[in-house]
Amino acid sequence: MRAAGLVLGYLADQVFGDPRRWHPVSGFGKVARSIERTMYADNRSAGVAFTMVLVGSTGLLGWTADRVTRSRPLLNTAVVAVATWVVLGGRSLGAEAGALDDQLSRGDLAAARVQVTHLVGRDPSQLDADDIARATIESVAENTSDAVVAPLVWGAVLGPAGLLGYRAANTLDARVGHRTPRLERFGWASARFDDVLNLVPARLTALLAAALGGRPVAALRAWRRDAHKHPSPNAGPVEAAFAGALGITLGGANVYHGVVEDRGTLGDGPAPAPADIARTARLAARVGAGALVSTVAPAVAVRVAVRRRR
């Protein structure tokens, strides 16, 4: 049931993308903003409570739906499928990359500077075409892990509770996990919890990028040698593996809210160019499909083995 639901939800994301109206993740974000106003305090304890309340309640919702429908296989499969569709973002990620590829191909730098803010938080005002290409490629790589691979992993392990709980944690990290003066302490728990949840999915993403990118040795070398240069313990392996698989160099200095952050260099080869965006999107799509196979196949294998023993 769980494996079938994951497959159906993945296919729904590929066909329909995110719901255009009444997106549950957007609704969760509004609830989180409201609760943040009530619970905010400039300390870690308040942030821990905030994270526990929102992630715990969302995970409990998924667990309850799973338990209530467990005795009705078709309905349970539908619950897993809908939850998977809601939390995945593969098609939307590909659409953003495609839009940027088109804008840069037409030389519309102004539009691309606006579009890239849908993917990254860095200041776009001084970015040229190659800088936007790098920002896009790095975001597609990282979000392939966050928005496709990780939900599938946690959905395979915990069903709807894992799917919804993971998306809640990842959304909170995006909302309050930034190291700004206001959020450095309050957002600490959300950021660290998201890091823990992504430890395994990020490394699965890096392995799949190496296996499916056509340059496995280069990808693994870049991962082993360069991942530690990135400030994120999870984005580092993913971006380094993508850089090696694509034969380009990622990383460097980025400007966030007026602050320059040097993320080191990842991979070998030339700096990315707009033409590399489409290659990255295709690799991301292969990695997403590979993650589906990797998470569903064990469940199917166990089911077949049980049937044979009977």
Short mmCIF file of C-alpha atoms in Angstrom, two decimals, residues 21-225:
data_model
loop_
_atom_site.label_atom_id
_atom_site.label_comp_id
_atom_site.label_asym_id
_atom_site.label_seq_id
_atom_site.Cartn_x
_atom_site.Cartn_y
_atom_site.Cartn_z
CA ARG A 21 -4.73 27.08 -5.24
CA TRP A 22 -5.19 26.00 -1.64
CA HIS A 23 -1.79 24.34 -1.45
CA PRO A 24 -1.55 22.58 1.94
CA VAL A 25 2.11 23.56 2.36
CA SER A 26 1.20 27.20 1.83
CA GLY A 27 -1.59 26.81 4.37
CA PHE A 28 0.86 25.27 6.83
CA GLY A 29 3.15 28.23 6.32
CA LYS A 30 0.36 30.63 7.26
CA VAL A 31 -0.39 28.63 10.39
CA ALA A 32 3.32 28.62 11.25
CA ARG A 33 3.50 32.40 10.91
CA SER A 34 0.54 32.81 13.24
CA ILE A 35 1.96 30.44 15.86
CA GLU A 36 5.39 32.03 15.56
CA ARG A 37 3.93 35.40 16.54
CA THR A 38 2.50 33.80 19.66
CA MET A 39 5.45 31.61 20.67
CA TYR A 40 8.41 33.74 19.60
CA ALA A 41 11.08 34.50 22.16
CA ASP A 42 14.74 35.19 21.61
CA ASN A 43 15.95 31.86 23.00
CA ARG A 44 16.41 28.24 21.93
CA SER A 45 13.81 26.83 24.31
CA ALA A 46 11.02 28.72 22.59
CA GLY A 47 12.29 27.52 19.22
CA VAL A 48 12.37 23.91 20.39
CA ALA A 49 8.76 24.16 21.57
CA PHE A 50 7.72 25.85 18.32
CA THR A 51 9.31 23.09 16.25
CA MET A 52 7.88 20.29 18.37
CA VAL A 53 4.34 21.68 18.25
CA LEU A 54 4.22 22.17 14.49
CA VAL A 55 6.18 19.13 13.33
CA GLY A 56 4.61 16.90 15.98
CA SER A 57 1.04 17.90 15.18
CA THR A 58 1.58 17.55 11.44
CA GLY A 59 3.20 14.15 11.83
CA LEU A 60 0.37 13.08 14.13
CA LEU A 61 -2.15 14.08 11.48
CA GLY A 62 -0.41 11.82 8.97
CA TRP A 63 -0.12 8.96 11.48
CA THR A 64 -3.84 9.21 12.32
CA ALA A 65 -4.87 9.17 8.68
CA ASP A 66 -2.66 6.14 8.12
CA ARG A 67 -4.06 4.24 11.11
CA VAL A 68 -7.71 5.04 10.35
CA THR A 69 -7.42 3.77 6.78
CA ARG A 70 -5.04 0.85 7.40
CA SER A 71 -7.84 -1.74 7.18
CA ARG A 72 -8.99 -0.37 3.81
CA PRO A 73 -6.07 -0.86 1.41
CA LEU A 74 -7.35 1.25 -1.47
CA LEU A 75 -8.18 4.17 0.78
CA ASN A 76 -4.85 3.88 2.56
CA THR A 77 -3.03 3.87 -0.76
CA ALA A 78 -4.94 7.01 -1.73
CA VAL A 79 -3.93 8.71 1.53
CA VAL A 80 -0.25 7.94 0.90
CA ALA A 81 -0.58 9.08 -2.72
CA VAL A 82 -2.18 12.40 -1.84
CA ALA A 83 0.35 13.07 0.92
CA THR A 84 3.19 12.26 -1.48
CA TRP A 85 1.79 14.52 -4.18
CA VAL A 86 1.33 17.37 -1.71
CA VAL A 87 4.89 17.31 -0.36
CA LEU A 88 6.89 16.59 -3.54
CA GLY A 89 8.16 19.49 -5.63
CA GLY A 90 9.92 17.85 -8.56
CA ARG A 91 7.82 19.24 -11.39
CA SER A 92 7.74 22.75 -9.93
CA LEU A 93 11.51 22.69 -9.51
CA GLY A 94 11.94 21.64 -13.12
CA ALA A 95 9.54 24.38 -14.26
CA GLU A 96 11.54 27.04 -12.41
CA ALA A 97 14.76 25.80 -14.02
CA GLY A 98 13.06 25.74 -17.43
CA ALA A 99 11.81 29.30 -17.05
CA LEU A 100 15.28 30.55 -16.15
CA ASP A 101 16.84 28.62 -19.01
CA ASP A 102 14.39 30.25 -21.42
CA GLN A 103 14.91 33.77 -20.03
CA LEU A 104 18.69 33.53 -20.18
CA SER A 105 18.54 32.04 -23.67
CA ARG A 106 16.56 35.10 -24.77
CA GLY A 107 18.97 37.42 -23.01
CA ASP A 108 16.27 38.70 -20.65
CA LEU A 109 18.54 39.26 -17.65
CA ALA A 110 16.05 41.47 -15.81
CA ALA A 111 13.39 38.75 -15.85
CA ALA A 112 15.91 36.10 -14.84
CA ARG A 113 17.01 38.18 -11.85
CA VAL A 114 13.43 38.23 -10.64
CA GLN A 115 12.79 34.56 -11.44
CA VAL A 116 15.87 33.32 -9.60
CA THR A 117 14.54 34.75 -6.34
CA HIS A 118 11.95 31.93 -6.45
CA LEU A 119 14.84 29.53 -5.85
CA VAL A 120 17.52 31.33 -3.84
CA GLY A 121 17.79 33.96 -1.14
CA ARG A 122 20.91 35.66 -2.47
CA ASP A 123 20.85 39.25 -3.74
CA PRO A 124 20.14 39.08 -7.50
CA SER A 125 20.75 42.74 -8.35
CA GLN A 126 24.39 42.28 -9.40
CA LEU A 127 24.15 38.75 -10.83
CA ASP A 128 25.10 38.28 -14.47
CA ALA A 129 23.88 35.40 -16.65
CA ASP A 130 26.57 32.99 -15.48
CA ASP A 131 25.95 33.90 -11.83
CA ILE A 132 22.24 33.20 -12.27
CA ALA A 133 23.06 29.90 -13.94
CA ARG A 134 25.21 28.92 -10.95
CA ALA A 135 22.52 29.94 -8.48
CA THR A 136 19.94 27.92 -10.42
CA ILE A 137 22.10 24.81 -10.66
CA GLU A 138 23.00 24.89 -6.97
CA SER A 139 19.37 25.35 -5.98
CA VAL A 140 18.12 22.59 -8.29
CA ALA A 141 20.71 20.21 -6.84
CA GLU A 142 19.92 21.04 -3.21
CA ASN A 143 16.15 21.08 -3.70
CA THR A 144 16.20 17.77 -5.54
CA SER A 145 17.31 16.35 -2.21
CA ASP A 146 14.97 18.47 -0.07
CA ALA A 147 11.84 18.39 -2.21
CA VAL A 148 12.03 14.97 -3.89
CA VAL A 149 14.48 12.48 -2.40
CA ALA A 150 13.97 13.24 1.31
CA PRO A 151 10.15 13.09 1.21
CA LEU A 152 10.32 9.75 -0.60
CA VAL A 153 12.77 8.37 1.97
CA TRP A 154 10.66 9.43 4.94
CA GLY A 155 7.47 8.37 3.21
CA ALA A 156 8.92 4.89 2.69
CA VAL A 157 9.99 4.68 6.34
CA LEU A 158 7.00 6.22 8.13
CA GLY A 159 4.23 6.62 5.55
CA PRO A 160 2.03 9.74 5.73
CA ALA A 161 3.50 10.68 9.11
CA GLY A 162 6.97 10.78 7.58
CA LEU A 163 5.81 12.65 4.50
CA LEU A 164 3.91 15.38 6.33
CA GLY A 165 6.29 15.59 9.28
CA TYR A 166 9.30 15.96 7.02
CA ARG A 167 7.66 18.66 4.93
CA ALA A 168 6.69 20.54 8.08
CA ALA A 169 10.27 20.43 9.37
CA ASN A 170 11.71 21.50 6.04
CA THR A 171 9.23 24.36 5.75
CA LEU A 172 10.09 25.60 9.24
CA ASP A 173 13.78 25.51 8.40
CA ALA A 174 13.10 27.67 5.34
CA ARG A 175 11.04 30.05 7.45
CA VAL A 176 13.00 30.47 10.69
CA GLY A 177 16.26 28.55 10.16
CA HIS A 178 18.21 31.57 8.90
CA ARG A 179 21.02 32.99 11.02
CA THR A 180 19.64 36.49 11.37
CA PRO A 181 19.83 38.38 14.68
CA ARG A 182 16.13 37.77 15.29
CA LEU A 183 16.12 34.06 14.40
CA GLU A 184 19.58 32.82 15.32
CA ARG A 185 18.38 31.35 18.63
CA PHE A 186 14.67 30.86 17.97
CA GLY A 187 15.30 29.11 14.64
CA TRP A 188 18.15 26.92 15.91
CA ALA A 189 15.96 23.87 16.62
CA SER A 190 14.20 23.99 13.25
CA ALA A 191 17.51 24.28 11.39
CA ARG A 192 19.22 21.49 13.32
CA PHE A 193 16.22 19.14 13.11
CA ASP A 194 16.06 19.64 9.34
CA ASP A 195 19.78 18.85 9.15
CA VAL A 196 19.24 15.57 11.01
CA LEU A 197 16.29 14.55 8.84
CA ASN A 198 18.31 15.17 5.67
CA LEU A 199 21.50 13.36 6.63
CA VAL A 200 20.57 10.12 4.86
CA PRO A 201 18.50 11.58 1.97
CA ALA A 202 21.26 14.03 1.03
CA ARG A 203 23.81 11.25 0.77
CA LEU A 204 21.40 9.10 -1.23
CA THR A 205 20.96 12.08 -3.56
CA ALA A 206 24.73 12.41 -3.95
CA LEU A 207 25.08 8.67 -4.67
CA LEU A 208 22.32 8.79 -7.27
CA ALA A 209 23.86 11.87 -8.91
CA ALA A 210 27.16 10.00 -9.13
CA ALA A 211 25.52 6.84 -10.47
CA LEU A 212 23.20 8.54 -12.97
CA GLY A 213 25.22 11.56 -14.05
CA GLY A 214 27.62 9.85 -16.44
CA ARG A 215 30.77 10.82 -14.50
CA PRO A 216 30.70 8.64 -11.37
CA VAL A 217 34.40 8.88 -10.52
CA ALA A 218 34.44 12.67 -10.84
CA ALA A 219 31.25 12.99 -8.80
CA LEU A 220 32.51 10.80 -5.98
CA ARG A 221 35.87 12.57 -5.99
CA ALA A 222 34.25 16.00 -5.75
CA TRP A 223 31.96 14.78 -2.96
CA ARG A 224 34.82 13.32 -0.92
CA ARG A 225 37.19 16.24 -1.49
#
